[in-house]
Amino acid sequence: MDKKALYNISYGLFILGTRLDNKINACVTNTCIQVASDPVRIAISVLNTNLTCSMIKQSGNFSLSVLDERTTLDTIKNFGFQSGKNIDKFESFPYSVDENGSPYITRHTNALISAKVVSSSDLGTHTLFIAEITDAKILSNFQSVTYDYYQNKIKP
């Protein structure tokens, strides 16, 4: 099987943030789709070994920063190539918090989506979360990063 064929599926690139007690964390995800319109619900998929996944399971809330084409490899590295178990990913990265207390990045982001988990399903390597949107905001007019754009323009 040529797994590169999956790169041809069109989807975005996001920073998925959450808070549990006094700890904030985030990771990179490329899986988010709207699955219902009334109420508005999305589905996200998160690697089970990520700290963000276990924190979302416990907190029931998350934010989704929709990355725009100004995104740099440094942003991806900061949130995707290291673990929040070992470092504070927000220590030197500008962020704010949404209405649920979840962090979202304020640089390289064109939209914020805040959500509350309504169900989840263990998929083996990942957990699929279905969440109701509690708030959404436009943050810039720059184009969203697609996974294809990441593969061809950002990734070395």
PDB file of N, CA, C and O in Angstrom, residues 57-126:
ATOM      1  N   LYS A  57      -9.618  14.029  27.210  1.00  0.00           N
ATOM      2  CA  LYS A  57     -10.495  13.008  27.800  1.00  0.00           C
ATOM      3  C   LYS A  57     -10.939  13.404  29.198  1.00  0.00           C
ATOM      4  O   LYS A  57     -12.080  13.159  29.578  1.00  0.00           O
ATOM      5  N   GLN A  58     -10.041  14.032  29.958  1.00  0.00           N
ATOM      6  CA  GLN A  58     -10.362  14.414  31.331  1.00  0.00           C
ATOM      7  C   GLN A  58     -11.094  15.752  31.432  1.00  0.00           C
ATOM      8  O   GLN A  58     -12.003  15.899  32.247  1.00  0.00           O
ATOM      9  N   SER A  59     -10.701  16.722  30.608  1.00  0.00           N
ATOM     10  CA  SER A  59     -11.291  18.064  30.706  1.00  0.00           C
ATOM     11  C   SER A  59     -12.606  18.191  29.938  1.00  0.00           C
ATOM     12  O   SER A  59     -13.482  18.957  30.334  1.00  0.00           O
ATOM     13  N   GLY A  60     -12.708  17.469  28.820  1.00  0.00           N
ATOM     14  CA  GLY A  60     -13.906  17.545  27.990  1.00  0.00           C
ATOM     15  C   GLY A  60     -14.006  18.786  27.125  1.00  0.00           C
ATOM     16  O   GLY A  60     -15.037  19.025  26.505  1.00  0.00           O
ATOM     17  N   ASN A  61     -12.929  19.564  27.054  1.00  0.00           N
ATOM     18  CA  ASN A  61     -12.914  20.796  26.263  1.00  0.00           C
ATOM     19  C   ASN A  61     -11.648  20.881  25.425  1.00  0.00           C
ATOM     20  O   ASN A  61     -10.607  20.345  25.817  1.00  0.00           O
ATOM     21  N   PHE A  62     -11.741  21.617  24.313  1.00  0.00           N
ATOM     22  CA  PHE A  62     -10.542  21.905  23.526  1.00  0.00           C
ATOM     23  C   PHE A  62     -10.769  23.125  22.651  1.00  0.00           C
ATOM     24  O   PHE A  62     -11.894  23.554  22.424  1.00  0.00           O
ATOM     25  N   SER A  63      -9.664  23.675  22.187  1.00  0.00           N
ATOM     26  CA  SER A  63      -9.688  24.746  21.201  1.00  0.00           C
ATOM     27  C   SER A  63      -8.983  24.236  19.954  1.00  0.00           C
ATOM     28  O   SER A  63      -8.110  23.361  20.034  1.00  0.00           O
ATOM     29  N   LEU A  64      -9.362  24.779  18.835  1.00  0.00           N
ATOM     30  CA  LEU A  64      -8.733  24.422  17.572  1.00  0.00           C
ATOM     31  C   LEU A  64      -8.296  25.720  16.904  1.00  0.00           C
ATOM     32  O   LEU A  64      -9.132  26.565  16.580  1.00  0.00           O
ATOM     33  N   SER A  65      -6.985  25.898  16.761  1.00  0.00           N
ATOM     34  CA  SER A  65      -6.435  27.036  16.036  1.00  0.00           C
ATOM     35  C   SER A  65      -6.265  26.593  14.589  1.00  0.00           C
ATOM     36  O   SER A  65      -5.509  25.654  14.308  1.00  0.00           O
ATOM     37  N   VAL A  66      -6.978  27.246  13.674  1.00  0.00           N
ATOM     38  CA  VAL A  66      -6.882  26.900  12.258  1.00  0.00           C
ATOM     39  C   VAL A  66      -5.667  27.637  11.699  1.00  0.00           C
ATOM     40  O   VAL A  66      -5.650  28.873  11.636  1.00  0.00           O
ATOM     41  N   LEU A  67      -4.644  26.882  11.322  1.00  0.00           N
ATOM     42  CA  LEU A  67      -3.399  27.485  10.860  1.00  0.00           C
ATOM     43  C   LEU A  67      -3.569  28.108   9.481  1.00  0.00           C
ATOM     44  O   LEU A  67      -4.291  27.592   8.634  1.00  0.00           O
ATOM     45  N   ASP A  68      -2.863  29.238   9.276  1.00  0.00           N
ATOM     46  CA  ASP A  68      -2.902  29.878   7.970  1.00  0.00           C
ATOM     47  C   ASP A  68      -1.559  29.727   7.268  1.00  0.00           C
ATOM     48  O   ASP A  68      -0.607  29.184   7.839  1.00  0.00           O
ATOM     49  N   GLU A  69      -1.481  30.194   6.019  1.00  0.00           N
ATOM     50  CA  GLU A  69      -0.301  29.957   5.187  1.00  0.00           C
ATOM     51  C   GLU A  69       0.941  30.720   5.644  1.00  0.00           C
ATOM     52  O   GLU A  69       2.012  30.521   5.081  1.00  0.00           O
ATOM     53  N   ARG A  70       0.835  31.533   6.678  1.00  0.00           N
ATOM     54  CA  ARG A  70       2.027  32.166   7.259  1.00  0.00           C
ATOM     55  C   ARG A  70       2.731  31.208   8.216  1.00  0.00           C
ATOM     56  O   ARG A  70       3.826  31.506   8.705  1.00  0.00           O
ATOM     57  N   THR A  71       2.117  30.081   8.503  1.00  0.00           N
ATOM     58  CA  THR A  71       2.671  29.108   9.444  1.00  0.00           C
ATOM     59  C   THR A  71       4.082  28.701   9.031  1.00  0.00           C
ATOM     60  O   THR A  71       4.344  28.448   7.858  1.00  0.00           O
ATOM     61  N   THR A  72       4.955  28.609  10.022  1.00  0.00           N
ATOM     62  CA  THR A  72       6.337  28.215   9.770  1.00  0.00           C
ATOM     63  C   THR A  72       6.594  26.812  10.303  1.00  0.00           C
ATOM     64  O   THR A  72       5.821  26.291  11.126  1.00  0.00           O
ATOM     65  N   LEU A  73       7.690  26.243   9.858  1.00  0.00           N
ATOM     66  CA  LEU A  73       8.086  24.934  10.370  1.00  0.00           C
ATOM     67  C   LEU A  73       8.346  25.007  11.871  1.00  0.00           C
ATOM     68  O   LEU A  73       8.072  24.049  12.599  1.00  0.00           O
ATOM     69  N   ASP A  74       8.822  26.148  12.360  1.00  0.00           N
ATOM     70  CA  ASP A  74       9.055  26.301  13.806  1.00  0.00           C
ATOM     71  C   ASP A  74       7.769  26.132  14.608  1.00  0.00           C
ATOM     72  O   ASP A  74       7.782  25.544  15.688  1.00  0.00           O
ATOM     73  N   THR A  75       6.659  26.646  14.081  1.00  0.00           N
ATOM     74  CA  THR A  75       5.371  26.476  14.760  1.00  0.00           C
ATOM     75  C   THR A  75       5.004  24.997  14.819  1.00  0.00           C
ATOM     76  O   THR A  75       4.611  24.481  15.862  1.00  0.00           O
ATOM     77  N   ILE A  76       5.154  24.315  13.690  1.00  0.00           N
ATOM     78  CA  ILE A  76       4.846  22.883  13.621  1.00  0.00           C
ATOM     79  C   ILE A  76       5.758  22.100  14.559  1.00  0.00           C
ATOM     80  O   ILE A  76       5.297  21.220  15.296  1.00  0.00           O
ATOM     81  N   LYS A  77       7.041  22.422  14.553  1.00  0.00           N
ATOM     82  CA  LYS A  77       7.990  21.735  15.437  1.00  0.00           C
ATOM     83  C   LYS A  77       7.625  21.944  16.901  1.00  0.00           C
ATOM     84  O   LYS A  77       7.658  21.010  17.695  1.00  0.00           O
ATOM     85  N   ASN A  78       7.295  23.192  17.257  1.00  0.00           N
ATOM     86  CA  ASN A  78       7.000  23.503  18.654  1.00  0.00           C
ATOM     87  C   ASN A  78       5.839  22.670  19.187  1.00  0.00           C
ATOM     88  O   ASN A  78       5.893  22.143  20.297  1.00  0.00           O
ATOM     89  N   PHE A  79       4.777  22.530  18.377  1.00  0.00           N
ATOM     90  CA  PHE A  79       3.583  21.838  18.857  1.00  0.00           C
ATOM     91  C   PHE A  79       3.486  20.385  18.409  1.00  0.00           C
ATOM     92  O   PHE A  79       2.684  19.636  18.966  1.00  0.00           O
ATOM     93  N   GLY A  80       4.321  19.980  17.441  1.00  0.00           N
ATOM     94  CA  GLY A  80       4.183  18.635  16.911  1.00  0.00           C
ATOM     95  C   GLY A  80       5.363  17.708  17.073  1.00  0.00           C
ATOM     96  O   GLY A  80       5.203  16.502  16.981  1.00  0.00           O
ATOM     97  N   PHE A  81       6.552  18.252  17.316  1.00  0.00           N
ATOM     98  CA  PHE A  81       7.737  17.401  17.341  1.00  0.00           C
ATOM     99  C   PHE A  81       8.326  17.226  18.732  1.00  0.00           C
ATOM    100  O   PHE A  81       9.446  16.760  18.880  1.00  0.00           O
ATOM    101  N   GLN A  82       7.581  17.624  19.756  1.00  0.00           N
ATOM    102  CA  GLN A  82       8.040  17.456  21.136  1.00  0.00           C
ATOM    103  C   GLN A  82       6.823  17.248  22.023  1.00  0.00           C
ATOM    104  O   GLN A  82       5.712  17.593  21.644  1.00  0.00           O
ATOM    105  N   SER A  83       7.055  16.695  23.185  1.00  0.00           N
ATOM    106  CA  SER A  83       5.937  16.339  24.061  1.00  0.00           C
ATOM    107  C   SER A  83       5.735  17.349  25.182  1.00  0.00           C
ATOM    108  O   SER A  83       6.700  17.796  25.814  1.00  0.00           O
ATOM    109  N   GLY A  84       4.473  17.655  25.441  1.00  0.00           N
ATOM    110  CA  GLY A  84       4.118  18.495  26.573  1.00  0.00           C
ATOM    111  C   GLY A  84       4.386  17.812  27.901  1.00  0.00           C
ATOM    112  O   GLY A  84       4.299  18.438  28.954  1.00  0.00           O
ATOM    113  N   LYS A  85       4.704  16.521  27.849  1.00  0.00           N
ATOM    114  CA  LYS A  85       5.089  15.813  29.072  1.00  0.00           C
ATOM    115  C   LYS A  85       6.447  16.316  29.564  1.00  0.00           C
ATOM    116  O   LYS A  85       6.762  16.204  30.742  1.00  0.00           O
ATOM    117  N   ASN A  86       7.259  16.847  28.615  1.00  0.00           N
ATOM    118  CA  ASN A  86       8.627  17.252  28.929  1.00  0.00           C
ATOM    119  C   ASN A  86       8.856  18.759  28.937  1.00  0.00           C
ATOM    120  O   ASN A  86       9.800  19.224  29.567  1.00  0.00           O
ATOM    121  N   ILE A  87       8.033  19.510  28.215  1.00  0.00           N
ATOM    122  CA  ILE A  87       8.245  20.953  28.111  1.00  0.00           C
ATOM    123  C   ILE A  87       6.902  21.687  28.123  1.00  0.00           C
ATOM    124  O   ILE A  87       5.861  21.090  27.893  1.00  0.00           O
ATOM    125  N   ASP A  88       6.975  22.993  28.349  1.00  0.00           N
ATOM    126  CA  ASP A  88       5.809  23.864  28.230  1.00  0.00           C
ATOM    127  C   ASP A  88       5.835  24.434  26.818  1.00  0.00           C
ATOM    128  O   ASP A  88       6.635  25.315  26.508  1.00  0.00           O
ATOM    129  N   LYS A  89       4.975  23.943  25.951  1.00  0.00           N
ATOM    130  CA  LYS A  89       4.975  24.367  24.552  1.00  0.00           C
ATOM    131  C   LYS A  89       4.576  25.828  24.376  1.00  0.00           C
ATOM    132  O   LYS A  89       4.859  26.435  23.356  1.00  0.00           O
ATOM    133  N   PHE A  90       3.925  26.406  25.368  1.00  0.00           N
ATOM    134  CA  PHE A  90       3.478  27.796  25.277  1.00  0.00           C
ATOM    135  C   PHE A  90       4.438  28.781  25.955  1.00  0.00           C
ATOM    136  O   PHE A  90       4.188  29.981  25.946  1.00  0.00           O
ATOM    137  N   GLU A  91       5.527  28.271  26.513  1.00  0.00           N
ATOM    138  CA  GLU A  91       6.442  29.123  27.276  1.00  0.00           C
ATOM    139  C   GLU A  91       6.890  30.352  26.491  1.00  0.00           C
ATOM    140  O   GLU A  91       6.929  31.461  27.030  1.00  0.00           O
ATOM    141  N   SER A  92       7.229  30.200  25.228  1.00  0.00           N
ATOM    142  CA  SER A  92       7.703  31.347  24.440  1.00  0.00           C
ATOM    143  C   SER A  92       6.885  31.511  23.154  1.00  0.00           C
ATOM    144  O   SER A  92       7.395  31.971  22.140  1.00  0.00           O
ATOM    145  N   PHE A  93       5.612  31.130  23.219  1.00  0.00           N
ATOM    146  CA  PHE A  93       4.753  31.227  22.046  1.00  0.00           C
ATOM    147  C   PHE A  93       3.507  32.021  22.406  1.00  0.00           C
ATOM    148  O   PHE A  93       2.849  31.719  23.409  1.00  0.00           O
ATOM    149  N   PRO A  94       3.168  33.061  21.629  1.00  0.00           N
ATOM    150  CA  PRO A  94       1.998  33.885  21.985  1.00  0.00           C
ATOM    151  C   PRO A  94       0.685  33.108  21.899  1.00  0.00           C
ATOM    152  O   PRO A  94       0.436  32.391  20.937  1.00  0.00           O
ATOM    153  N   TYR A  95      -0.122  33.249  22.941  1.00  0.00           N
ATOM    154  CA  TYR A  95      -1.401  32.544  22.982  1.00  0.00           C
ATOM    155  C   TYR A  95      -2.403  33.330  23.816  1.00  0.00           C
ATOM    156  O   TYR A  95      -2.060  34.266  24.527  1.00  0.00           O
ATOM    157  N   SER A  96      -3.633  32.923  23.699  1.00  0.00           N
ATOM    158  CA  SER A  96      -4.705  33.436  24.534  1.00  0.00           C
ATOM    159  C   SER A  96      -5.511  32.226  24.979  1.00  0.00           C
ATOM    160  O   SER A  96      -5.174  31.088  24.617  1.00  0.00           O
ATOM    161  N   VAL A  97      -6.567  32.434  25.743  1.00  0.00           N
ATOM    162  CA  VAL A  97      -7.423  31.325  26.155  1.00  0.00           C
ATOM    163  C   VAL A  97      -8.855  31.609  25.716  1.00  0.00           C
ATOM    164  O   VAL A  97      -9.293  32.763  25.676  1.00  0.00           O
ATOM    165  N   ASP A  98      -9.568  30.556  25.379  1.00  0.00           N
ATOM    166  CA  ASP A  98     -10.956  30.697  24.934  1.00  0.00           C
ATOM    167  C   ASP A  98     -11.899  30.705  26.137  1.00  0.00           C
ATOM    168  O   ASP A  98     -11.462  30.666  27.294  1.00  0.00           O
ATOM    169  N   GLU A  99     -13.185  30.735  25.858  1.00  0.00           N
ATOM    170  CA  GLU A  99     -14.201  30.808  26.918  1.00  0.00           C
ATOM    171  C   GLU A  99     -14.188  29.597  27.848  1.00  0.00           C
ATOM    172  O   GLU A  99     -14.679  29.666  28.970  1.00  0.00           O
ATOM    173  N   ASN A 100     -13.625  28.473  27.381  1.00  0.00           N
ATOM    174  CA  ASN A 100     -13.550  27.263  28.199  1.00  0.00           C
ATOM    175  C   ASN A 100     -12.219  27.130  28.926  1.00  0.00           C
ATOM    176  O   ASN A 100     -11.983  26.135  29.607  1.00  0.00           O
ATOM    177  N   GLY A 101     -11.333  28.117  28.734  1.00  0.00           N
ATOM    178  CA  GLY A 101     -10.018  28.074  29.373  1.00  0.00           C
ATOM    179  C   GLY A 101      -8.964  27.352  28.570  1.00  0.00           C
ATOM    180  O   GLY A 101      -7.828  27.209  29.021  1.00  0.00           O
ATOM    181  N   SER A 102      -9.299  26.895  27.361  1.00  0.00           N
ATOM    182  CA  SER A 102      -8.324  26.195  26.519  1.00  0.00           C
ATOM    183  C   SER A 102      -7.462  27.199  25.769  1.00  0.00           C
ATOM    184  O   SER A 102      -7.966  28.214  25.278  1.00  0.00           O
ATOM    185  N   PRO A 103      -6.160  26.916  25.651  1.00  0.00           N
ATOM    186  CA  PRO A 103      -5.263  27.842  24.965  1.00  0.00           C
ATOM    187  C   PRO A 103      -5.399  27.728  23.441  1.00  0.00           C
ATOM    188  O   PRO A 103      -5.688  26.663  22.912  1.00  0.00           O
ATOM    189  N   TYR A 104      -5.185  28.852  22.770  1.00  0.00           N
ATOM    190  CA  TYR A 104      -5.089  28.845  21.309  1.00  0.00           C
ATOM    191  C   TYR A 104      -3.991  29.814  20.905  1.00  0.00           C
ATOM    192  O   TYR A 104      -3.722  30.787  21.612  1.00  0.00           O
ATOM    193  N   ILE A 105      -3.337  29.505  19.797  1.00  0.00           N
ATOM    194  CA  ILE A 105      -2.237  30.366  19.370  1.00  0.00           C
ATOM    195  C   ILE A 105      -2.802  31.587  18.651  1.00  0.00           C
ATOM    196  O   ILE A 105      -3.840  31.518  17.995  1.00  0.00           O
ATOM    197  N   THR A 106      -2.111  32.697  18.792  1.00  0.00           N
ATOM    198  CA  THR A 106      -2.572  33.950  18.210  1.00  0.00           C
ATOM    199  C   THR A 106      -1.725  34.383  17.016  1.00  0.00           C
ATOM    200  O   THR A 106      -1.964  35.428  16.436  1.00  0.00           O
ATOM    201  N   ARG A 107      -0.745  33.584  16.650  1.00  0.00           N
ATOM    202  CA  ARG A 107       0.111  33.867  15.496  1.00  0.00           C
ATOM    203  C   ARG A 107      -0.086  32.730  14.490  1.00  0.00           C
ATOM    204  O   ARG A 107      -0.161  31.564  14.882  1.00  0.00           O
ATOM    205  N   HIS A 108      -0.180  33.092  13.208  1.00  0.00           N
ATOM    206  CA  HIS A 108      -0.326  32.110  12.128  1.00  0.00           C
ATOM    207  C   HIS A 108      -1.667  31.382  12.170  1.00  0.00           C
ATOM    208  O   HIS A 108      -1.764  30.236  11.747  1.00  0.00           O
ATOM    209  N   THR A 109      -2.678  32.050  12.695  1.00  0.00           N
ATOM    210  CA  THR A 109      -3.993  31.434  12.876  1.00  0.00           C
ATOM    211  C   THR A 109      -5.068  32.302  12.243  1.00  0.00           C
ATOM    212  O   THR A 109      -5.108  33.500  12.482  1.00  0.00           O
ATOM    213  N   ASN A 110      -5.958  31.700  11.437  1.00  0.00           N
ATOM    214  CA  ASN A 110      -7.021  32.506  10.825  1.00  0.00           C
ATOM    215  C   ASN A 110      -8.382  32.317  11.493  1.00  0.00           C
ATOM    216  O   ASN A 110      -9.306  33.084  11.238  1.00  0.00           O
ATOM    217  N   ALA A 111      -8.515  31.301  12.342  1.00  0.00           N
ATOM    218  CA  ALA A 111      -9.781  31.094  13.040  1.00  0.00           C
ATOM    219  C   ALA A 111      -9.551  30.316  14.329  1.00  0.00           C
ATOM    220  O   ALA A 111      -8.592  29.551  14.449  1.00  0.00           O
ATOM    221  N   LEU A 112     -10.456  30.536  15.246  1.00  0.00           N
ATOM    222  CA  LEU A 112     -10.482  29.800  16.512  1.00  0.00           C
ATOM    223  C   LEU A 112     -11.818  29.087  16.603  1.00  0.00           C
ATOM    224  O   LEU A 112     -12.858  29.678  16.331  1.00  0.00           O
ATOM    225  N   ILE A 113     -11.764  27.822  16.978  1.00  0.00           N
ATOM    226  CA  ILE A 113     -12.976  27.051  17.252  1.00  0.00           C
ATOM    227  C   ILE A 113     -12.844  26.507  18.664  1.00  0.00           C
ATOM    228  O   ILE A 113     -11.845  25.870  19.000  1.00  0.00           O
ATOM    229  N   SER A 114     -13.846  26.769  19.483  1.00  0.00           N
ATOM    230  CA  SER A 114     -13.883  26.244  20.853  1.00  0.00           C
ATOM    231  C   SER A 114     -14.957  25.179  20.921  1.00  0.00           C
ATOM    232  O   SER A 114     -16.037  25.349  20.338  1.00  0.00           O
ATOM    233  N   ALA A 115     -14.667  24.087  21.623  1.00  0.00           N
ATOM    234  CA  ALA A 115     -15.609  22.970  21.600  1.00  0.00           C
ATOM    235  C   ALA A 115     -15.648  22.211  22.920  1.00  0.00           C
ATOM    236  O   ALA A 115     -14.681  22.195  23.676  1.00  0.00           O
ATOM    237  N   LYS A 116     -16.797  21.568  23.135  1.00  0.00           N
ATOM    238  CA  LYS A 116     -17.026  20.718  24.302  1.00  0.00           C
ATOM    239  C   LYS A 116     -17.327  19.309  23.791  1.00  0.00           C
ATOM    240  O   LYS A 116     -18.218  19.111  22.964  1.00  0.00           O
ATOM    241  N   VAL A 117     -16.593  18.334  24.287  1.00  0.00           N
ATOM    242  CA  VAL A 117     -16.735  16.944  23.853  1.00  0.00           C
ATOM    243  C   VAL A 117     -18.099  16.396  24.261  1.00  0.00           C
ATOM    244  O   VAL A 117     -18.517  16.553  25.412  1.00  0.00           O
ATOM    245  N   VAL A 118     -18.775  15.745  23.303  1.00  0.00           N
ATOM    246  CA  VAL A 118     -20.057  15.104  23.615  1.00  0.00           C
ATOM    247  C   VAL A 118     -19.948  13.580  23.545  1.00  0.00           C
ATOM    248  O   VAL A 118     -20.749  12.882  24.149  1.00  0.00           O
ATOM    249  N   SER A 119     -18.945  13.073  22.817  1.00  0.00           N
ATOM    250  CA  SER A 119     -18.699  11.629  22.797  1.00  0.00           C
ATOM    251  C   SER A 119     -17.302  11.360  22.260  1.00  0.00           C
ATOM    252  O   SER A 119     -16.678  12.233  21.645  1.00  0.00           O
ATOM    253  N   SER A 120     -16.831  10.152  22.504  1.00  0.00           N
ATOM    254  CA  SER A 120     -15.518   9.757  21.987  1.00  0.00           C
ATOM    255  C   SER A 120     -15.523   8.262  21.695  1.00  0.00           C
ATOM    256  O   SER A 120     -16.341   7.513  22.231  1.00  0.00           O
ATOM    257  N   SER A 121     -14.595   7.884  20.840  1.00  0.00           N
ATOM    258  CA  SER A 121     -14.473   6.484  20.468  1.00  0.00           C
ATOM    259  C   SER A 121     -13.000   6.135  20.307  1.00  0.00           C
ATOM    260  O   SER A 121     -12.264   6.846  19.615  1.00  0.00           O
ATOM    261  N   ASP A 122     -12.558   5.073  20.946  1.00  0.00           N
ATOM    262  CA  ASP A 122     -11.180   4.619  20.833  1.00  0.00           C
ATOM    263  C   ASP A 122     -11.017   3.888  19.506  1.00  0.00           C
ATOM    264  O   ASP A 122     -11.702   2.894  19.245  1.00  0.00           O
ATOM    265  N   LEU A 123     -10.100   4.381  18.673  1.00  0.00           N
ATOM    266  CA  LEU A 123      -9.858   3.783  17.353  1.00  0.00           C
ATOM    267  C   LEU A 123      -8.587   2.944  17.321  1.00  0.00           C
ATOM    268  O   LEU A 123      -8.109   2.602  16.257  1.00  0.00           O
ATOM    269  N   GLY A 124      -8.052   2.638  18.481  1.00  0.00           N
ATOM    270  CA  GLY A 124      -6.806   1.872  18.544  1.00  0.00           C
ATOM    271  C   GLY A 124      -5.639   2.815  18.770  1.00  0.00           C
ATOM    272  O   GLY A 124      -5.247   3.064  19.899  1.00  0.00           O
ATOM    273  N   THR A 125      -5.083   3.372  17.695  1.00  0.00           N
ATOM    274  CA  THR A 125      -3.967   4.316  17.820  1.00  0.00           C
ATOM    275  C   THR A 125      -4.434   5.720  18.163  1.00  0.00           C
ATOM    276  O   THR A 125      -3.670   6.513  18.694  1.00  0.00           O
ATOM    277  N   HIS A 126      -5.692   6.053  17.841  1.00  0.00           N
ATOM    278  CA  HIS A 126      -6.229   7.390  18.026  1.00  0.00           C
ATOM    279  C   HIS A 126      -7.566   7.342  18.769  1.00  0.00           C
ATOM    280  O   HIS A 126      -8.194   6.285  18.826  1.00  0.00           O
TER     281      HIS A 126
END
